Amino acid sequence: MQDRLITLQTEAIEKIEHASSLKELQDIRVQYLGKKGPITEVLRGMGQLPADERPKMGQLANDVREAITSKLDENIKKLERAKLDEQLANETIDVTLPGRPIRKGNAHPLTAVIEEIEDLFIGMGFSVAEGPEVETDYYNFEALNLPKNHPARDMQDSFFITEDFLLRTQTSPVQARTMERHKGKGPVKIISPGKVYRRDTDDATHSHQFMQIEGLMVDENVRMSDLKGILTTFAQKLFGEEREIRLRPSFFPFTEPSVEVDVSCFKCNGKGCPICKRTGWIEILGAGMVHPNVLEMAGFDPKVYTGFAFGMGPERIAMLKYGIEDIRHFYANDLRFLQQFNRS
């Protein structure tokens, strides 16, 4: 029995040393140390030995089992370490390689122009106000001196949702709502950028949806000269310090008097070129003194308060500033177009 145990130990250790995988080692463990293995069979025959030899044989059996187990554990660790070394070698990251550049986005040209305009007016003491894009007929028209059946409503072909609600055709309703909130007390000094909607055929210079920025200033003793001063500063900051503006008589229902505002051409300095259609001037916005009816409907006393308002299209400003010929480029999401304006 003693010789049998020593032979089993020798066989097992020899097989362990030649095993090349974890599965083989596990099979050897089951083969020699399992419940049906040869060492267990030897131990079952110990009852036939004399009583004085049983302790010695039991100790030998435990030593053989421990030797096999120890060798198995040692070789399992070696194989696991070798497998890990191989995996690390195959998955090594070479930290000396140059990094791959991360492509950064950039501001949409229209967004960039709007933010630039906002910064200019905030610097002159204006605040930015917002309002709903789905507007009531009252704020979009009536509060702006455009009562029901007024012929000037036809100037803005509107998207009506119901008889009383529509997609706003201008951001002027924000001005009316802001004046109401002031409850007849000045000053009011805001700009209101946002989307507006009009029934129009999309082409190179027209869109059914576009952006608009309107401005409003209401206080005591506000004059047309204040309007001209504000817009002159705006034009010079946006298009260059050499720019001049001119005011031409016009008509808007919510201002009186009303003017169209032109800026001297920044391309030819007023000499005449294709951009300014050989006139030396480029129309950029409409403006005027707030109509007394508009002030009164918003709760202001027109005998105490006066004000001016203006409105511009950021798309037109951006097209002039960047030489863009088609308004549809702003909404086509074409990366080839947008990447031209990467300022980083």
mmCIF file of C-alpha atoms in Angstrom:
data_model
loop_
_atom_site.group_PDB
_atom_site.id
_atom_site.type_symbol
_atom_site.label_atom_id
_atom_site.label_comp_id
_atom_site.label_asym_id
_atom_site.label_seq_id
_atom_site.Cartn_x
_atom_site.Cartn_y
_atom_site.Cartn_z
ATOM 1 C CA MET A 1 0.000 0.000 0.000
ATOM 2 C CA GLN A 2 2.911 2.290 0.798
ATOM 3 C CA ASP A 3 4.502 1.576 -2.569
ATOM 4 C CA ARG A 4 1.169 2.201 -4.284
ATOM 5 C CA LEU A 5 0.836 5.649 -2.687
ATOM 6 C CA ILE A 6 4.406 6.660 -3.616
ATOM 7 C CA THR A 7 3.830 5.455 -7.199
ATOM 8 C CA LEU A 8 0.604 7.494 -7.470
ATOM 9 C CA GLN A 9 2.432 10.609 -6.196
ATOM 10 C CA THR A 10 5.201 10.177 -8.779
ATOM 11 C CA GLU A 11 2.706 9.632 -11.618
ATOM 12 C CA ALA A 12 0.578 12.597 -10.638
ATOM 13 C CA ILE A 13 3.511 15.023 -10.294
ATOM 14 C CA GLU A 14 4.955 13.903 -13.642
ATOM 15 C CA LYS A 15 1.595 14.540 -15.369
ATOM 16 C CA ILE A 16 1.289 17.906 -13.634
ATOM 17 C CA GLU A 17 4.715 19.005 -14.918
ATOM 18 C CA HIS A 18 3.792 18.090 -18.495
ATOM 19 C CA ALA A 19 0.335 19.712 -18.402
ATOM 20 C CA SER A 20 0.082 22.750 -20.703
ATOM 21 C CA SER A 21 -3.373 24.069 -19.860
ATOM 22 C CA LEU A 22 -5.555 24.825 -16.888
ATOM 23 C CA LYS A 23 -8.072 22.274 -18.096
ATOM 24 C CA GLU A 24 -5.448 19.494 -18.016
ATOM 25 C CA LEU A 25 -4.490 20.395 -14.460
ATOM 26 C CA GLN A 26 -8.130 20.358 -13.397
ATOM 27 C CA ASP A 27 -8.544 16.909 -14.966
ATOM 28 C CA ILE A 28 -5.491 15.639 -13.050
ATOM 29 C CA ARG A 29 -6.961 16.980 -9.793
ATOM 30 C CA VAL A 30 -10.174 15.053 -10.391
ATOM 31 C CA GLN A 31 -8.292 11.933 -11.559
ATOM 32 C CA TYR A 32 -6.059 11.603 -8.476
ATOM 33 C CA LEU A 33 -7.815 13.487 -5.708
ATOM 34 C CA GLY A 34 -11.470 12.931 -6.599
ATOM 35 C CA LYS A 35 -13.872 10.689 -4.675
ATOM 36 C CA LYS A 36 -13.369 7.938 -7.222
ATOM 37 C CA GLY A 37 -9.602 8.416 -7.569
ATOM 38 C CA PRO A 38 -6.880 5.834 -6.734
ATOM 39 C CA ILE A 39 -5.786 7.561 -3.518
ATOM 40 C CA THR A 40 -9.336 7.358 -2.155
ATOM 41 C CA GLU A 41 -9.420 3.642 -3.114
ATOM 42 C CA VAL A 42 -6.158 3.038 -1.193
ATOM 43 C CA LEU A 43 -7.567 4.758 1.875
ATOM 44 C CA ARG A 44 -10.662 2.570 1.747
ATOM 45 C CA GLY A 45 -8.424 -0.513 2.055
ATOM 46 C CA MET A 46 -6.760 0.679 5.251
ATOM 47 C CA GLY A 47 -9.245 -1.328 7.307
ATOM 48 C CA GLN A 48 -7.372 -4.515 6.301
ATOM 49 C CA LEU A 49 -4.101 -3.287 7.809
ATOM 50 C CA PRO A 50 -2.971 -4.097 11.336
ATOM 51 C CA ALA A 51 -4.061 -1.442 13.833
ATOM 52 C CA ASP A 52 -0.495 -0.291 14.539
ATOM 53 C CA GLU A 53 0.191 0.446 10.831
ATOM 54 C CA ARG A 54 -2.954 2.465 10.144
ATOM 55 C CA PRO A 55 -1.728 5.806 11.613
ATOM 56 C CA LYS A 56 1.533 5.597 9.632
ATOM 57 C CA MET A 57 -0.315 4.783 6.404
ATOM 58 C CA GLY A 58 -2.905 7.509 7.012
ATOM 59 C CA GLN A 59 -0.111 10.069 7.490
ATOM 60 C CA LEU A 60 1.555 8.923 4.274
ATOM 61 C CA ALA A 61 -1.725 9.221 2.361
ATOM 62 C CA ASN A 62 -2.196 12.790 3.645
ATOM 63 C CA ASP A 63 1.395 13.675 2.670
ATOM 64 C CA VAL A 64 0.846 12.317 -0.857
ATOM 65 C CA ARG A 65 -2.435 14.220 -1.200
ATOM 66 C CA GLU A 66 -0.802 17.435 0.062
ATOM 67 C CA ALA A 67 2.177 17.043 -2.294
ATOM 68 C CA ILE A 68 -0.093 16.594 -5.320
ATOM 69 C CA THR A 69 -2.324 19.508 -4.266
ATOM 70 C CA SER A 70 0.683 21.774 -3.691
ATOM 71 C CA LYS A 71 2.145 20.931 -7.112
ATOM 72 C CA LEU A 72 -1.230 21.499 -8.787
ATOM 73 C CA ASP A 73 -1.620 24.945 -7.148
ATOM 74 C CA GLU A 74 1.921 25.916 -8.098
ATOM 75 C CA ASN A 75 1.477 25.021 -11.769
ATOM 76 C CA ILE A 76 -1.980 26.611 -11.936
ATOM 77 C CA LYS A 77 -0.437 29.908 -10.774
ATOM 78 C CA LYS A 78 2.325 29.583 -13.365
ATOM 79 C CA LEU A 79 -0.161 29.029 -16.197
ATOM 80 C CA GLU A 80 -2.416 31.862 -15.026
ATOM 81 C CA ARG A 81 0.571 34.206 -14.819
ATOM 82 C CA ALA A 82 1.733 33.192 -18.297
ATOM 83 C CA LYS A 83 -1.784 33.741 -19.676
ATOM 84 C CA LEU A 84 -1.941 37.196 -18.086
ATOM 85 C CA ASP A 85 1.520 38.122 -19.453
ATOM 86 C CA GLU A 86 0.408 37.080 -22.922
ATOM 87 C CA GLN A 87 -2.792 39.100 -22.645
ATOM 88 C CA LEU A 88 -0.923 42.174 -21.437
ATOM 89 C CA ALA A 89 1.566 41.840 -24.281
ATOM 90 C CA ASN A 90 -1.221 41.618 -26.854
ATOM 91 C CA GLU A 91 -3.209 44.510 -25.361
ATOM 92 C CA THR A 92 -0.353 46.870 -24.603
ATOM 93 C CA ILE A 93 -1.091 50.560 -25.166
ATOM 94 C CA ASP A 94 1.871 52.453 -26.536
ATOM 95 C CA VAL A 95 1.654 55.703 -24.594
ATOM 96 C CA THR A 96 4.408 57.214 -26.744
ATOM 97 C CA LEU A 97 2.147 57.327 -29.802
ATOM 98 C CA PRO A 98 0.758 60.777 -30.629
ATOM 99 C CA GLY A 99 -2.856 61.332 -29.577
ATOM 100 C CA ARG A 100 -5.654 61.435 -32.092
ATOM 101 C CA PRO A 101 -7.084 64.945 -32.439
ATOM 102 C CA ILE A 102 -10.671 65.431 -31.288
ATOM 103 C CA ARG A 103 -12.751 67.304 -33.803
ATOM 104 C CA LYS A 104 -14.442 70.250 -32.134
ATOM 105 C CA GLY A 105 -17.670 71.815 -33.247
ATOM 106 C CA ASN A 106 -18.042 75.516 -33.857
ATOM 107 C CA ALA A 107 -20.796 78.062 -33.540
ATOM 108 C CA HIS A 108 -23.306 78.182 -36.376
ATOM 109 C CA PRO A 109 -22.712 81.422 -38.324
ATOM 110 C CA LEU A 110 -26.243 82.583 -37.565
ATOM 111 C CA THR A 111 -25.800 81.851 -33.859
ATOM 112 C CA ALA A 112 -22.455 83.665 -33.893
ATOM 113 C CA VAL A 113 -24.025 86.793 -35.421
ATOM 114 C CA ILE A 114 -26.967 86.757 -32.989
ATOM 115 C CA GLU A 115 -24.622 86.431 -30.007
ATOM 116 C CA GLU A 116 -22.442 89.238 -31.351
ATOM 117 C CA ILE A 117 -25.495 91.491 -31.730
ATOM 118 C CA GLU A 118 -26.707 90.574 -28.235
ATOM 119 C CA ASP A 119 -23.293 91.417 -26.785
ATOM 120 C CA LEU A 120 -23.298 94.804 -28.537
ATOM 121 C CA PHE A 121 -26.685 95.829 -27.165
ATOM 122 C CA ILE A 122 -26.049 94.386 -23.702
ATOM 123 C CA GLY A 123 -22.971 96.588 -23.667
ATOM 124 C CA MET A 124 -25.261 99.575 -24.308
ATOM 125 C CA GLY A 125 -27.510 98.716 -21.368
ATOM 126 C CA PHE A 126 -30.165 96.589 -23.083
ATOM 127 C CA SER A 127 -31.390 93.285 -21.656
ATOM 128 C CA VAL A 128 -32.502 90.218 -23.634
ATOM 129 C CA ALA A 129 -36.203 89.296 -23.466
ATOM 130 C CA GLU A 130 -38.020 86.259 -24.861
ATOM 131 C CA GLY A 131 -41.620 85.300 -25.563
ATOM 132 C CA PRO A 132 -43.763 82.466 -26.962
ATOM 133 C CA GLU A 133 -43.525 81.460 -30.615
ATOM 134 C CA VAL A 134 -47.228 80.511 -30.620
ATOM 135 C CA GLU A 135 -48.794 83.899 -30.035
ATOM 136 C CA THR A 136 -52.246 85.392 -29.616
ATOM 137 C CA ASP A 137 -53.764 87.624 -32.275
ATOM 138 C CA TYR A 138 -53.946 90.382 -29.677
ATOM 139 C CA TYR A 139 -50.213 90.570 -28.933
ATOM 140 C CA ASN A 140 -49.095 89.832 -32.498
ATOM 141 C CA PHE A 141 -51.369 92.438 -34.071
ATOM 142 C CA GLU A 142 -53.849 94.406 -31.965
ATOM 143 C CA ALA A 143 -51.442 95.502 -29.230
ATOM 144 C CA LEU A 144 -49.152 96.751 -32.010
ATOM 145 C CA ASN A 145 -51.765 99.079 -33.548
ATOM 146 C CA LEU A 146 -53.030 96.481 -36.034
ATOM 147 C CA PRO A 147 -56.743 95.965 -35.208
ATOM 148 C CA LYS A 148 -58.961 93.403 -36.914
ATOM 149 C CA ASN A 149 -59.261 93.907 -40.688
ATOM 150 C CA HIS A 150 -56.394 96.413 -40.746
ATOM 151 C CA PRO A 151 -54.964 96.376 -44.311
ATOM 152 C CA ALA A 152 -51.369 96.269 -43.028
ATOM 153 C CA ARG A 153 -51.996 92.737 -41.727
ATOM 154 C CA ASP A 154 -51.696 91.596 -45.328
ATOM 155 C CA MET A 155 -48.023 92.610 -45.235
ATOM 156 C CA GLN A 156 -47.445 89.587 -42.988
ATOM 157 C CA ASP A 157 -48.971 86.448 -44.484
ATOM 158 C CA SER A 158 -49.505 84.476 -41.284
ATOM 159 C CA PHE A 159 -49.740 80.851 -40.140
ATOM 160 C CA PHE A 160 -52.982 80.853 -38.131
ATOM 161 C CA ILE A 161 -53.651 77.871 -35.846
ATOM 162 C CA THR A 162 -57.086 79.072 -34.746
ATOM 163 C CA GLU A 163 -58.868 82.362 -35.154
ATOM 164 C CA ASP A 164 -57.090 83.703 -32.071
ATOM 165 C CA PHE A 165 -53.724 81.904 -32.169
ATOM 166 C CA LEU A 166 -50.939 81.903 -34.759
ATOM 167 C CA LEU A 167 -47.219 81.388 -35.173
ATOM 168 C CA ARG A 168 -45.798 84.824 -34.439
ATOM 169 C CA THR A 169 -44.855 86.835 -37.513
ATOM 170 C CA GLN A 170 -42.423 89.078 -35.616
ATOM 171 C CA THR A 171 -40.833 89.355 -32.183
ATOM 172 C CA SER A 172 -42.668 92.649 -31.522
ATOM 173 C CA PRO A 173 -45.188 90.820 -29.249
ATOM 174 C CA VAL A 174 -42.316 90.420 -26.782
ATOM 175 C CA GLN A 175 -42.111 94.228 -26.632
ATOM 176 C CA ALA A 176 -45.843 94.539 -25.937
ATOM 177 C CA ARG A 177 -45.712 91.876 -23.209
ATOM 178 C CA THR A 178 -42.638 93.483 -21.612
ATOM 179 C CA MET A 179 -44.244 96.943 -21.533
ATOM 180 C CA GLU A 180 -47.364 95.466 -19.920
ATOM 181 C CA ARG A 181 -45.246 93.915 -17.180
ATOM 182 C CA HIS A 182 -43.738 97.337 -16.412
ATOM 183 C CA LYS A 183 -47.269 98.647 -15.692
ATOM 184 C CA GLY A 184 -46.695 102.076 -17.205
ATOM 185 C CA LYS A 185 -43.394 102.731 -15.452
ATOM 186 C CA GLY A 186 -40.157 103.233 -17.400
ATOM 187 C CA PRO A 187 -37.486 102.762 -18.378
ATOM 188 C CA VAL A 188 -37.812 99.760 -20.704
ATOM 189 C CA LYS A 189 -34.701 98.800 -22.661
ATOM 190 C CA ILE A 190 -34.729 95.363 -24.317
ATOM 191 C CA ILE A 191 -33.864 93.381 -27.410
ATOM 192 C CA SER A 192 -35.907 90.306 -28.328
ATOM 193 C CA PRO A 193 -34.223 87.722 -30.589
ATOM 194 C CA GLY A 194 -36.157 84.671 -31.764
ATOM 195 C CA LYS A 195 -37.770 82.649 -34.544
ATOM 196 C CA VAL A 196 -40.663 84.057 -36.545
ATOM 197 C CA TYR A 197 -42.886 82.518 -39.219
ATOM 198 C CA ARG A 198 -44.539 83.827 -42.370
ATOM 199 C CA ARG A 199 -46.176 82.149 -45.334
ATOM 200 C CA ASP A 200 -43.532 82.669 -47.993
ATOM 201 C CA THR A 201 -41.943 80.751 -50.839
ATOM 202 C CA ASP A 202 -38.453 79.613 -49.917
ATOM 203 C CA ASP A 203 -35.743 80.883 -52.243
ATOM 204 C CA ALA A 204 -32.260 82.377 -51.983
ATOM 205 C CA THR A 205 -33.453 85.408 -49.990
ATOM 206 C CA HIS A 206 -36.759 84.287 -48.414
ATOM 207 C CA SER A 207 -37.777 81.609 -45.912
ATOM 208 C CA HIS A 208 -41.021 80.626 -44.194
ATOM 209 C CA GLN A 209 -39.069 80.509 -40.909
ATOM 210 C CA PHE A 210 -36.342 82.973 -40.034
ATOM 211 C CA MET A 211 -34.786 84.830 -37.125
ATOM 212 C CA GLN A 212 -35.552 88.359 -36.056
ATOM 213 C CA ILE A 213 -34.088 90.704 -33.456
ATOM 214 C CA GLU A 214 -36.167 93.640 -32.335
ATOM 215 C CA GLY A 215 -35.209 96.370 -29.920
ATOM 216 C CA LEU A 216 -37.233 98.693 -27.731
ATOM 217 C CA MET A 217 -36.443 101.655 -25.531
ATOM 218 C CA VAL A 218 -39.167 103.531 -23.645
ATOM 219 C CA ASP A 219 -38.504 106.312 -21.167
ATOM 220 C CA GLU A 220 -39.112 109.989 -20.652
ATOM 221 C CA ASN A 221 -37.684 112.290 -23.358
ATOM 222 C CA VAL A 222 -36.546 109.523 -25.737
ATOM 223 C CA ARG A 223 -35.994 111.100 -29.162
ATOM 224 C CA MET A 224 -35.232 110.092 -32.731
ATOM 225 C CA SER A 225 -31.663 111.308 -32.218
ATOM 226 C CA ASP A 226 -31.267 108.669 -29.484
ATOM 227 C CA LEU A 227 -32.356 106.015 -31.983
ATOM 228 C CA LYS A 228 -29.856 107.265 -34.559
ATOM 229 C CA GLY A 229 -27.050 107.289 -31.998
ATOM 230 C CA ILE A 230 -27.772 103.714 -30.858
ATOM 231 C CA LEU A 231 -27.975 102.386 -34.424
ATOM 232 C CA THR A 232 -24.837 104.259 -35.504
ATOM 233 C CA THR A 233 -22.892 102.618 -32.665
ATOM 234 C CA PHE A 234 -24.383 99.253 -33.601
ATOM 235 C CA ALA A 235 -23.413 99.578 -37.289
ATOM 236 C CA GLN A 236 -19.883 100.721 -36.505
ATOM 237 C CA LYS A 237 -19.246 97.938 -34.012
ATOM 238 C CA LEU A 238 -20.635 95.266 -36.338
ATOM 239 C CA PHE A 239 -19.381 96.433 -39.743
ATOM 240 C CA GLY A 240 -16.440 98.752 -38.968
ATOM 241 C CA GLU A 241 -15.735 102.106 -37.331
ATOM 242 C CA GLU A 242 -15.882 103.949 -40.692
ATOM 243 C CA ARG A 243 -19.523 103.077 -41.272
ATOM 244 C CA GLU A 244 -22.247 105.692 -41.467
ATOM 245 C CA ILE A 245 -26.021 105.239 -41.420
ATOM 246 C CA ARG A 246 -28.870 107.088 -43.078
ATOM 247 C CA LEU A 247 -32.577 107.135 -42.241
ATOM 248 C CA ARG A 248 -35.189 107.056 -45.017
ATOM 249 C CA PRO A 249 -38.901 107.712 -44.420
ATOM 250 C CA SER A 250 -41.047 104.557 -44.358
ATOM 251 C CA PHE A 251 -44.237 103.172 -42.795
ATOM 252 C CA PHE A 252 -44.840 100.655 -40.012
ATOM 253 C CA PRO A 253 -48.171 100.535 -38.133
ATOM 254 C CA PHE A 254 -46.517 100.403 -34.712
ATOM 255 C CA THR A 255 -44.087 103.330 -35.163
ATOM 256 C CA GLU A 256 -44.608 106.974 -36.105
ATOM 257 C CA PRO A 257 -42.510 108.351 -37.672
ATOM 258 C CA SER A 258 -41.030 105.223 -39.272
ATOM 259 C CA VAL A 259 -37.710 104.865 -41.105
ATOM 260 C CA GLU A 260 -35.662 102.374 -43.096
ATOM 261 C CA VAL A 261 -32.045 102.321 -41.929
ATOM 262 C CA ASP A 262 -29.159 101.942 -44.383
ATOM 263 C CA VAL A 263 -25.467 101.500 -43.610
ATOM 264 C CA SER A 264 -22.701 102.697 -45.893
ATOM 265 C CA CYS A 265 -21.323 99.773 -47.891
ATOM 266 C CA PHE A 266 -18.447 98.114 -46.036
ATOM 267 C CA LYS A 267 -17.182 96.565 -49.278
ATOM 268 C CA CYS A 268 -16.740 99.689 -51.410
ATOM 269 C CA ASN A 269 -16.952 102.402 -48.724
ATOM 270 C CA GLY A 270 -19.874 104.031 -50.499
ATOM 271 C CA LYS A 271 -18.351 104.122 -53.995
ATOM 272 C CA GLY A 272 -20.780 101.555 -55.435
ATOM 273 C CA CYS A 273 -20.382 97.801 -55.969
ATOM 274 C CA PRO A 274 -22.537 94.708 -56.660
ATOM 275 C CA ILE A 275 -23.168 94.160 -52.922
ATOM 276 C CA CYS A 276 -24.791 97.603 -52.504
ATOM 277 C CA LYS A 277 -26.291 97.525 -56.012
ATOM 278 C CA ARG A 278 -24.098 100.464 -57.005
ATOM 279 C CA THR A 279 -25.822 102.783 -54.514
ATOM 280 C CA GLY A 280 -23.149 102.882 -51.822
ATOM 281 C CA TRP A 281 -25.759 101.959 -49.156
ATOM 282 C CA ILE A 282 -27.123 98.663 -47.776
ATOM 283 C CA GLU A 283 -30.515 98.421 -46.070
ATOM 284 C CA ILE A 284 -30.155 96.572 -42.751
ATOM 285 C CA LEU A 285 -33.257 97.254 -40.627
ATOM 286 C CA GLY A 286 -36.484 99.150 -40.016
ATOM 287 C CA ALA A 287 -37.115 101.442 -37.072
ATOM 288 C CA GLY A 288 -39.105 104.381 -35.741
ATOM 289 C CA MET A 289 -40.633 106.073 -32.723
ATOM 290 C CA VAL A 290 -43.144 103.895 -30.868
ATOM 291 C CA HIS A 291 -46.674 104.835 -31.886
ATOM 292 C CA PRO A 292 -48.633 106.544 -29.064
ATOM 293 C CA ASN A 293 -51.424 103.979 -29.485
ATOM 294 C CA VAL A 294 -48.972 101.152 -28.759
ATOM 295 C CA LEU A 295 -47.720 102.897 -25.640
ATOM 296 C CA GLU A 296 -51.262 103.561 -24.426
ATOM 297 C CA MET A 297 -52.430 99.954 -24.972
ATOM 298 C CA ALA A 298 -49.419 98.751 -22.951
ATOM 299 C CA GLY A 299 -50.315 101.048 -20.053
ATOM 300 C CA PHE A 300 -47.892 103.924 -20.673
ATOM 301 C CA ASP A 301 -48.951 107.563 -20.801
ATOM 302 C CA PRO A 302 -47.814 108.799 -24.267
ATOM 303 C CA LYS A 303 -47.777 112.368 -22.937
ATOM 304 C CA VAL A 304 -45.045 111.375 -20.450
ATOM 305 C CA TYR A 305 -43.224 108.524 -22.152
ATOM 306 C CA THR A 306 -41.792 108.181 -25.631
ATOM 307 C CA GLY A 307 -39.727 105.434 -27.147
ATOM 308 C CA PHE A 308 -38.148 103.949 -30.224
ATOM 309 C CA ALA A 309 -38.196 100.461 -31.703
ATOM 310 C CA PHE A 310 -36.202 98.700 -34.400
ATOM 311 C CA GLY A 311 -36.155 95.307 -36.057
ATOM 312 C CA MET A 312 -33.546 93.428 -38.067
ATOM 313 C CA GLY A 313 -33.049 90.038 -39.669
ATOM 314 C CA PRO A 314 -29.897 88.246 -38.403
ATOM 315 C CA GLU A 315 -29.829 86.144 -41.595
ATOM 316 C CA ARG A 316 -29.482 89.290 -43.691
ATOM 317 C CA ILE A 317 -26.790 90.631 -41.362
ATOM 318 C CA ALA A 318 -24.892 87.323 -41.531
ATOM 319 C CA MET A 319 -25.236 87.145 -45.325
ATOM 320 C CA LEU A 320 -23.758 90.631 -45.628
ATOM 321 C CA LYS A 321 -21.048 90.022 -43.024
ATOM 322 C CA TYR A 322 -19.857 86.694 -44.442
ATOM 323 C CA GLY A 323 -20.751 87.083 -48.121
ATOM 324 C CA ILE A 324 -23.372 84.290 -48.064
ATOM 325 C CA GLU A 325 -25.612 84.335 -51.133
ATOM 326 C CA ASP A 326 -28.381 81.898 -50.193
ATOM 327 C CA ILE A 327 -30.402 82.034 -46.950
ATOM 328 C CA ARG A 328 -31.161 78.312 -47.266
ATOM 329 C CA HIS A 329 -27.545 77.473 -46.355
ATOM 330 C CA PHE A 330 -28.297 78.433 -42.750
ATOM 331 C CA TYR A 331 -30.845 75.620 -42.386
ATOM 332 C CA ALA A 332 -29.394 72.868 -44.613
ATOM 333 C CA ASN A 333 -27.052 71.473 -41.894
ATOM 334 C CA ASP A 334 -24.318 70.966 -44.499
ATOM 335 C CA LEU A 335 -21.018 70.468 -42.650
ATOM 336 C CA ARG A 336 -19.062 71.687 -45.664
ATOM 337 C CA PHE A 337 -20.787 75.042 -45.273
ATOM 338 C CA LEU A 338 -20.671 75.200 -41.474
ATOM 339 C CA GLN A 339 -16.977 74.262 -41.168
ATOM 340 C CA GLN A 340 -16.012 77.397 -43.085
ATOM 341 C CA PHE A 341 -16.897 79.412 -39.992
ATOM 342 C CA ASN A 342 -14.675 77.568 -37.509
ATOM 343 C CA ARG A 343 -13.065 80.372 -35.538
ATOM 344 C CA SER A 344 -11.087 78.152 -33.132
#
